[in-house]
CSV table of C-alpha atoms in Angstrom, one decimal:
chain,number,residue,atom,x,y,z
S,5,MET,CA,-18.4,-9.5,0.9
S,6,LEU,CA,-16.9,-7.0,3.3
S,7,ILE,CA,-19.4,-4.2,3.3
S,8,ASP,CA,-19.9,-1.4,5.9
S,9,THR,CA,-22.9,0.7,6.9
S,10,TYR,CA,-22.0,3.3,4.3
S,11,GLY,CA,-22.1,0.9,1.4
S,12,ARG,CA,-18.4,0.7,0.9
S,13,VAL,CA,-17.1,-2.7,-0.1
S,14,ALA,CA,-13.5,-3.8,0.9
S,15,THR,CA,-11.8,-5.7,-1.9
S,16,ASP,CA,-8.2,-4.6,-1.1
S,17,LEU,CA,-6.4,-6.5,1.7
S,18,ARG,CA,-3.3,-5.1,3.4
S,19,VAL,CA,-1.3,-7.8,5.2
S,20,SER,CA,1.4,-6.7,7.6
S,21,LEU,CA,4.0,-9.6,7.8
S,22,THR,CA,6.2,-8.1,10.5
S,23,ASP,CA,6.5,-5.1,12.7
S,24,LYS,CA,10.3,-5.1,12.3
S,25,CYS,CA,12.2,-2.7,10.0
S,26,ASN,CA,15.9,-2.2,9.1
S,27,LEU,CA,15.5,1.6,8.8
S,28,ARG,CA,14.6,4.1,11.5
S,29,CYS,CA,12.8,6.8,9.5
S,30,THR,CA,12.2,9.9,11.5
S,31,TYR,CA,8.5,10.1,10.6
S,32,CYS,CA,7.9,6.4,11.6
S,33,MET,CA,9.9,5.3,14.7
S,34,PRO,CA,12.5,6.5,17.2
S,35,GLU,CA,16.2,6.0,16.6
S,36,GLU,CA,16.4,3.1,19.1
S,37,GLY,CA,13.5,1.3,17.4
S,38,LEU,CA,10.4,-0.1,19.2
S,39,GLN,CA,9.6,-3.1,21.3
S,40,TRP,CA,9.0,-5.7,18.7
S,41,LEU,CA,6.2,-8.3,18.9
S,42,ALA,CA,7.2,-11.6,20.4
S,43,LYS,CA,7.4,-14.4,17.8
S,44,PRO,CA,4.5,-16.4,19.3
S,45,ASP,CA,2.3,-13.2,18.8
S,46,LEU,CA,3.0,-13.1,15.1
S,47,LEU,CA,0.8,-14.9,12.7
S,48,THR,CA,2.6,-18.0,11.3
S,49,ASP,CA,3.0,-18.5,7.5
S,50,ASP,CA,0.1,-21.0,7.5
S,51,GLU,CA,-2.1,-18.6,9.4
S,52,ILE,CA,-1.4,-15.8,7.0
S,53,VAL,CA,-2.1,-18.0,3.9
S,54,ARG,CA,-5.3,-19.3,5.5
S,55,LEU,CA,-6.6,-15.7,6.2
S,56,VAL,CA,-5.7,-14.6,2.7
S,57,ARG,CA,-7.6,-17.7,1.4
S,58,ILE,CA,-10.7,-16.8,3.5
S,59,ALA,CA,-10.5,-13.2,2.3
S,60,VAL,CA,-10.2,-14.2,-1.4
S,61,THR,CA,-12.6,-17.2,-1.6
S,62,ARG,CA,-15.3,-16.1,0.9
S,63,LEU,CA,-15.1,-12.3,1.2
S,64,GLY,CA,-14.5,-11.0,-2.3
S,65,VAL,CA,-11.0,-9.7,-1.8
S,66,SER,CA,-9.3,-9.3,-5.2
S,67,ASP,CA,-6.1,-7.4,-4.3
S,68,VAL,CA,-3.5,-8.3,-1.6
S,69,ARG,CA,-0.7,-6.0,-0.6
S,70,PHE,CA,2.0,-7.4,1.7
S,71,THR,CA,3.5,-4.7,4.0
S,72,GLY,CA,5.4,-4.4,7.3
S,73,GLY,CA,7.3,-3.0,9.0
S,74,GLU,CA,9.6,-4.2,6.3
S,75,PRO,CA,8.1,-7.3,4.7
S,76,LEU,CA,11.4,-8.5,3.1
S,77,LEU,CA,12.5,-9.3,6.6
S,78,ARG,CA,9.9,-12.0,6.8
S,79,PRO,CA,11.8,-15.3,6.3
S,80,GLY,CA,8.9,-17.1,4.6
S,81,LEU,CA,7.8,-14.3,2.3
S,82,VAL,CA,8.5,-16.0,-1.0
S,83,GLY,CA,6.6,-19.1,0.1
S,84,ILE,CA,3.7,-17.0,1.3
S,85,VAL,CA,3.5,-15.3,-2.1
S,86,GLU,CA,3.7,-18.5,-4.0
S,87,ARG,CA,0.9,-20.1,-1.9
S,88,CYS,CA,-1.3,-17.1,-2.3
S,89,ALA,CA,-0.7,-17.0,-6.0
S,90,ALA,CA,-2.1,-20.6,-6.2
S,91,LEU,CA,-5.5,-19.5,-4.8
S,92,THR,CA,-8.6,-19.6,-7.0
S,93,PRO,CA,-9.5,-16.9,-7.9
S,94,ARG,CA,-5.9,-15.7,-8.0
S,95,PRO,CA,-5.6,-12.3,-6.2
S,96,ARG,CA,-3.5,-9.5,-7.7
S,97,MET,CA,-0.5,-9.2,-5.3
S,98,SER,CA,1.9,-6.4,-4.5
S,99,LEU,CA,4.5,-5.5,-1.9
S,100,THR,CA,5.3,-2.3,-0.1
S,101,THR,CA,9.0,-2.2,0.8
S,102,ASN,CA,11.9,0.1,1.7
S,103,GLY,CA,13.7,-1.6,-1.2
S,104,ILE,CA,16.9,-2.5,0.7
S,105,GLY,CA,16.5,-6.2,0.1
S,106,LEU,CA,15.0,-6.1,-3.3
S,107,ARG,CA,18.2,-6.6,-5.3
S,108,ARG,CA,18.5,-10.2,-3.9
S,109,THR,CA,14.8,-11.1,-3.8
S,110,ALA,CA,13.1,-9.4,-6.7
S,111,ALA,CA,13.5,-12.3,-9.2
S,112,ALA,CA,12.4,-14.9,-6.7
S,113,LEU,CA,9.3,-12.8,-5.8
S,114,LYS,CA,8.4,-12.4,-9.4
S,115,ALA,CA,8.8,-16.2,-10.0
S,116,ALA,CA,6.6,-16.9,-6.9
S,117,GLY,CA,3.8,-14.8,-8.4
S,118,LEU,CA,4.2,-11.3,-7.1
S,119,ASP,CA,2.8,-8.8,-9.6
S,120,ARG,CA,4.5,-5.5,-8.6
S,121,VAL,CA,6.1,-3.4,-5.8
S,122,ASN,CA,5.9,0.0,-4.1
S,123,VAL,CA,9.2,1.2,-2.9
S,124,SER,CA,9.6,4.0,-0.3
S,125,LEU,CA,12.3,6.6,-1.3
S,126,ASP,CA,12.1,10.1,0.0
S,127,THR,CA,15.3,11.7,-1.5
S,128,LEU,CA,17.9,11.4,-4.2
S,129,ARG,CA,20.6,12.7,-1.9
S,130,ARG,CA,22.6,10.2,0.1
S,131,ASP,CA,23.2,12.5,3.0
S,132,VAL,CA,19.5,13.4,3.3
S,133,PHE,CA,18.6,9.7,3.1
S,134,LYS,CA,21.0,9.0,6.0
S,135,THR,CA,19.5,11.8,8.0
S,136,LEU,CA,15.9,10.7,7.4
S,137,THR,CA,16.4,7.0,7.9
S,138,ARG,CA,19.4,7.0,10.3
S,139,ARG,CA,21.0,4.4,8.0
S,140,ASP,CA,23.5,4.7,5.1
S,141,ARG,CA,21.6,2.5,2.6
S,142,HIS,CA,20.6,4.8,-0.2
S,143,GLN,CA,22.5,2.9,-2.9
S,144,ASP,CA,20.9,-0.3,-1.8
S,145,VAL,CA,17.4,1.2,-2.4
S,146,LEU,CA,18.4,2.4,-5.9
S,147,ASP,CA,19.8,-1.0,-6.7
S,148,GLY,CA,16.6,-2.6,-5.4
S,149,LEU,CA,14.4,-0.4,-7.6
S,150,ALA,CA,16.4,-1.3,-10.7
S,151,ALA,CA,16.2,-5.0,-9.8
S,152,ALA,CA,12.4,-4.8,-9.4
S,153,ARG,CA,12.1,-3.2,-12.8
S,154,GLU,CA,14.4,-5.8,-14.4
S,155,ALA,CA,12.5,-8.6,-12.8
S,156,GLY,CA,9.2,-7.3,-14.3
S,157,LEU,CA,7.6,-6.2,-11.0
S,158,THR,CA,5.9,-3.4,-12.8
S,159,PRO,CA,4.7,-0.8,-12.7
S,160,VAL,CA,7.3,0.0,-10.1
S,161,LYS,CA,5.8,2.7,-7.9
S,162,VAL,CA,7.9,5.0,-5.7
S,163,ASN,CA,6.4,6.4,-2.5
S,164,THR,CA,7.8,9.7,-1.3
S,165,VAL,CA,7.1,11.8,1.8
S,166,LEU,CA,8.3,15.4,1.7
S,167,MET,CA,9.2,17.3,4.9
S,168,PRO,CA,10.2,20.9,5.2
S,169,GLY,CA,13.9,21.6,5.9
S,170,LEU,CA,15.0,18.1,4.8
S,171,ASN,CA,13.7,17.1,1.3
S,172,GLY,CA,10.9,19.6,0.8
S,173,ASP,CA,12.6,21.1,-2.3
S,174,GLU,CA,13.2,17.8,-4.1
S,175,ALA,CA,9.8,17.3,-5.8
S,176,PRO,CA,10.8,18.4,-9.4
S,177,GLU,CA,14.1,16.5,-9.3
S,178,LEU,CA,12.4,13.4,-8.0
S,179,LEU,CA,9.8,13.4,-10.7
S,180,ALA,CA,12.5,14.0,-13.4
S,181,TRP,CA,14.4,11.0,-12.1
S,182,ALA,CA,11.3,8.8,-12.0
S,183,VAL,CA,10.5,9.7,-15.6
S,184,ARG,CA,14.0,8.9,-16.7
S,185,ASN,CA,13.9,5.5,-15.0
S,186,GLY,CA,10.3,4.5,-15.8
S,187,TYR,CA,9.1,4.6,-12.3
S,188,GLU,CA,5.7,5.9,-11.2
S,189,LEU,CA,6.2,8.5,-8.5
S,190,ARG,CA,3.6,9.0,-5.8
S,191,PHE,CA,3.9,11.8,-3.2
S,192,ILE,CA,2.2,11.1,0.1
S,193,GLU,CA,1.3,13.8,2.6
S,194,GLN,CA,3.0,13.1,5.9
S,195,MET,CA,0.6,11.4,8.3
S,196,PRO,CA,0.8,11.0,12.1
S,197,LEU,CA,2.4,7.6,12.0
S,198,ASP,CA,5.4,8.3,14.2
S,199,ALA,CA,5.6,6.5,17.5
S,200,GLN,CA,7.3,9.4,19.1
S,201,HIS,CA,4.3,11.7,18.4
S,202,GLY,CA,6.3,14.4,16.6
S,203,TRP,CA,3.8,15.0,13.7
S,204,LYS,CA,2.4,18.5,13.5
S,205,ARG,CA,-0.3,19.5,11.0
S,206,ASP,CA,1.0,23.0,10.6
S,207,GLY,CA,4.4,21.8,9.6
S,208,MET,CA,3.5,19.4,6.8
S,209,ILE,CA,4.0,19.9,3.1
S,210,THR,CA,0.5,19.6,1.5
S,211,ALA,CA,-0.6,18.2,-1.8
S,212,GLY,CA,-1.1,21.8,-3.0
S,213,ASP,CA,2.5,22.7,-2.1
S,214,ILE,CA,3.7,19.6,-4.0
S,215,LEU,CA,1.7,20.4,-7.2
S,216,GLN,CA,2.8,24.0,-7.1
S,217,SER,CA,6.4,22.9,-6.9
S,218,LEU,CA,6.1,20.4,-9.7
S,219,SER,CA,4.4,22.9,-12.0
S,220,THR,CA,7.5,25.1,-12.0
S,221,ARG,CA,9.2,22.4,-14.2
S,222,PHE,CA,6.4,20.2,-15.7
S,223,THR,CA,3.0,20.6,-17.3
S,224,LEU,CA,0.5,18.5,-15.4
S,225,THR,CA,-2.9,17.5,-16.7
S,226,GLU,CA,-5.3,15.9,-14.2
S,227,GLU,CA,-6.2,12.4,-15.1
S,228,GLY,CA,-9.7,12.5,-13.8
S,229,GLY,CA,-12.0,10.7,-11.4
S,230,GLU,CA,-13.0,7.9,-13.7
S,231,GLU,CA,-9.4,6.7,-14.0
S,232,ARG,CA,-8.9,7.0,-10.3
S,233,GLY,CA,-11.7,4.8,-9.0
S,234,SER,CA,-11.0,3.9,-5.4
S,235,ALA,CA,-7.3,4.4,-5.7
S,236,PRO,CA,-5.9,6.8,-3.0
S,237,ALA,CA,-3.7,8.7,-5.4
S,238,GLU,CA,-4.9,11.5,-7.6
S,239,ARG,CA,-2.9,11.3,-10.7
S,240,TRP,CA,-1.6,13.8,-13.3
S,241,ILE,CA,-0.2,13.2,-16.8
S,242,VAL,CA,3.3,14.6,-17.0
S,243,ASP,CA,4.1,16.8,-20.1
S,244,GLY,CA,1.4,15.2,-22.2
S,245,GLY,CA,2.3,11.6,-21.2
S,246,PRO,CA,2.8,8.7,-21.1
S,247,HIS,CA,4.3,9.3,-17.6
S,248,ARG,CA,2.1,10.0,-14.6
S,249,VAL,CA,2.7,11.3,-11.1
S,250,GLY,CA,0.4,10.7,-8.1
S,251,VAL,CA,-0.4,12.6,-5.0
S,252,ILE,CA,-2.0,10.9,-1.9
S,253,ALA,CA,-3.5,13.7,0.1
S,254,SER,CA,-4.7,11.7,3.1
S,255,VAL,CA,-4.8,14.8,5.3
S,256,THR,CA,-5.9,17.7,3.2
S,257,ARG,CA,-8.0,15.8,0.6
S,258,PRO,CA,-9.3,12.7,2.4
S,259,PHE,CA,-10.7,9.9,0.2
S,260,CYS,CA,-12.5,7.9,2.8
S,261,SER,CA,-15.8,7.8,1.0
S,262,ALA,CA,-14.2,5.6,-1.7
S,263,CYS,CA,-12.0,3.5,0.6
S,264,ASP,CA,-12.0,-0.2,-0.3
S,265,ARG,CA,-9.3,-1.5,2.1
S,266,THR,CA,-9.3,-3.9,5.0
S,267,ARG,CA,-6.1,-4.4,7.1
S,268,LEU,CA,-4.6,-7.4,8.9
S,269,THR,CA,-1.9,-6.6,11.4
S,270,ALA,CA,1.2,-8.7,12.0
S,271,ASP,CA,-0.4,-10.2,15.1
S,272,GLY,CA,-3.6,-11.1,13.4
S,273,GLN,CA,-5.9,-8.3,14.2
S,274,VAL,CA,-8.4,-6.8,11.6
S,275,ARG,CA,-8.4,-3.1,11.3
S,276,ASN,CA,-11.1,-1.5,9.1
S,277,CYS,CA,-9.0,1.8,8.9
S,278,LEU,CA,-5.3,2.6,9.3
S,279,PHE,CA,-6.3,5.0,12.1
S,280,ALA,CA,-9.0,2.9,13.7
S,281,ARG,CA,-8.7,2.5,17.5
S,282,GLU,CA,-10.7,-0.8,17.5
S,283,GLU,CA,-9.4,-4.2,16.4
S,284,THR,CA,-10.9,-7.6,15.9
S,285,ASP,CA,-8.8,-10.6,16.9
S,286,LEU,CA,-8.7,-13.2,14.2
S,287,ARG,CA,-5.5,-14.9,15.5
S,288,ALA,CA,-7.4,-16.1,18.6
S,289,ALA,CA,-10.1,-17.5,16.4
S,290,LEU,CA,-7.6,-19.4,14.3
S,291,ARG,CA,-5.9,-20.8,17.3
S,292,SER,CA,-9.1,-21.9,18.9
S,293,ASP,CA,-9.9,-24.1,15.9
S,294,ALA,CA,-12.6,-21.8,14.5
S,295,THR,CA,-14.0,-22.7,11.1
S,296,ASP,CA,-13.4,-20.7,8.0
S,297,GLU,CA,-17.0,-19.6,8.1
S,298,ALA,CA,-16.7,-18.4,11.7
S,299,VAL,CA,-13.5,-16.4,10.9
S,300,ALA,CA,-15.2,-14.9,7.8
S,301,THR,CA,-18.2,-13.8,10.0
S,302,LEU,CA,-15.9,-12.1,12.5
S,303,TRP,CA,-14.2,-10.3,9.6
S,304,LYS,CA,-17.5,-9.1,8.2
S,305,LEU,CA,-18.6,-7.8,11.6
S,306,ALA,CA,-15.3,-5.9,11.9
S,307,MET,CA,-15.8,-4.2,8.6
S,308,TRP,CA,-19.5,-3.5,9.2
S,309,GLY,CA,-18.5,-1.0,12.0
S,310,LYS,CA,-16.2,1.1,9.8
S,311,LYS,CA,-16.5,4.8,10.4
S,312,ALA,CA,-17.3,7.3,7.7
S,313,GLY,CA,-13.8,8.8,7.8
S,314,SER,CA,-10.3,8.5,9.3
S,315,GLY,CA,-10.5,11.7,11.3
S,316,LEU,CA,-7.3,13.1,9.7
S,317,ASP,CA,-9.3,16.0,8.4
S,318,ASP,CA,-10.1,17.0,11.9
S,319,PRO,CA,-7.6,19.6,13.3
S,320,ALA,CA,-8.1,18.0,16.7
S,321,PHE,CA,-7.1,14.5,15.5
S,322,LEU,CA,-5.2,12.5,18.1
S,323,GLN,CA,-2.7,9.9,16.9
S,324,PRO,CA,-3.6,6.3,17.7
S,325,ASP,CA,-1.4,4.8,20.5
S,326,ARG,CA,-0.6,1.5,18.7
S,327,PRO,CA,2.7,1.7,16.8
S,328,MET,CA,2.1,1.7,13.1
S,329,SER,CA,4.9,-0.7,12.2
S,330,ALA,CA,2.7,-3.7,13.0
S,331,ILE,CA,-0.3,-2.3,11.1
S,332,GLY,CA,1.2,-1.7,7.6
S,333,GLY,CA,0.7,1.1,5.2
């Protein structure tokens, strides 16, 4: 198993399939984009499937989330999902996406074995979406969400980041929309993920701000810790149920003590935390003909050194230098 010195066991694997993205969200990357990884640096489809197999069969991983960049840009995605679904034991598999390509891929992904999706959508306003993402693709995301629901990739979760002066007033309307459409909305505090280093703690909308805004329109009942488990989102029952809304307060209410994640970057590095500064190179091991046992041992050592927390709760936190697009959310 993947255990650290604090007794936490990682059973949730996040796999970044590419560092590329077809949006340019202001809180993620500059308008001109980034210098993408060269193709030889990326893990191949076979290497990804092998690492997932090692994680599932040797290291106790039970949940696999495919991320990016934008994972729908990975040409071999459907095949990767299908091969991972054939593993024994079969992991639960999900995908985090911006939703633009879901309308044409949702049915194929479901048929391949994907269980559900998380779709990023920060606003219901087309003009605000264009400002935030620097792309006019709002309707494509809405269509992708509907396609995911129709394909049975449920529960469809919607991830939203609120920012003052842009979409900071939209929380109640977003929740009303999610309830009408049967989506589970999750607000995420803005984290320092932007390559241009523009994040400021004193300018962020906090979990407390979000809940206060939602309470002007809805009655929220806290779900409780037993239901939450190791999930990052604190959840509230909306108006007596059955709908729920989540808040991921990574900055103001860190949940590191219950973290069960291990991360594989698009170029084959293990990260034991999204904000870790150290990485362990599994790609080099794979390409030097290391055995599965040797790769598993490297992975265990990488997780053993995991720190107690991410450091986000420290006002002096300094953003990691490595672009987050290759690491995955």
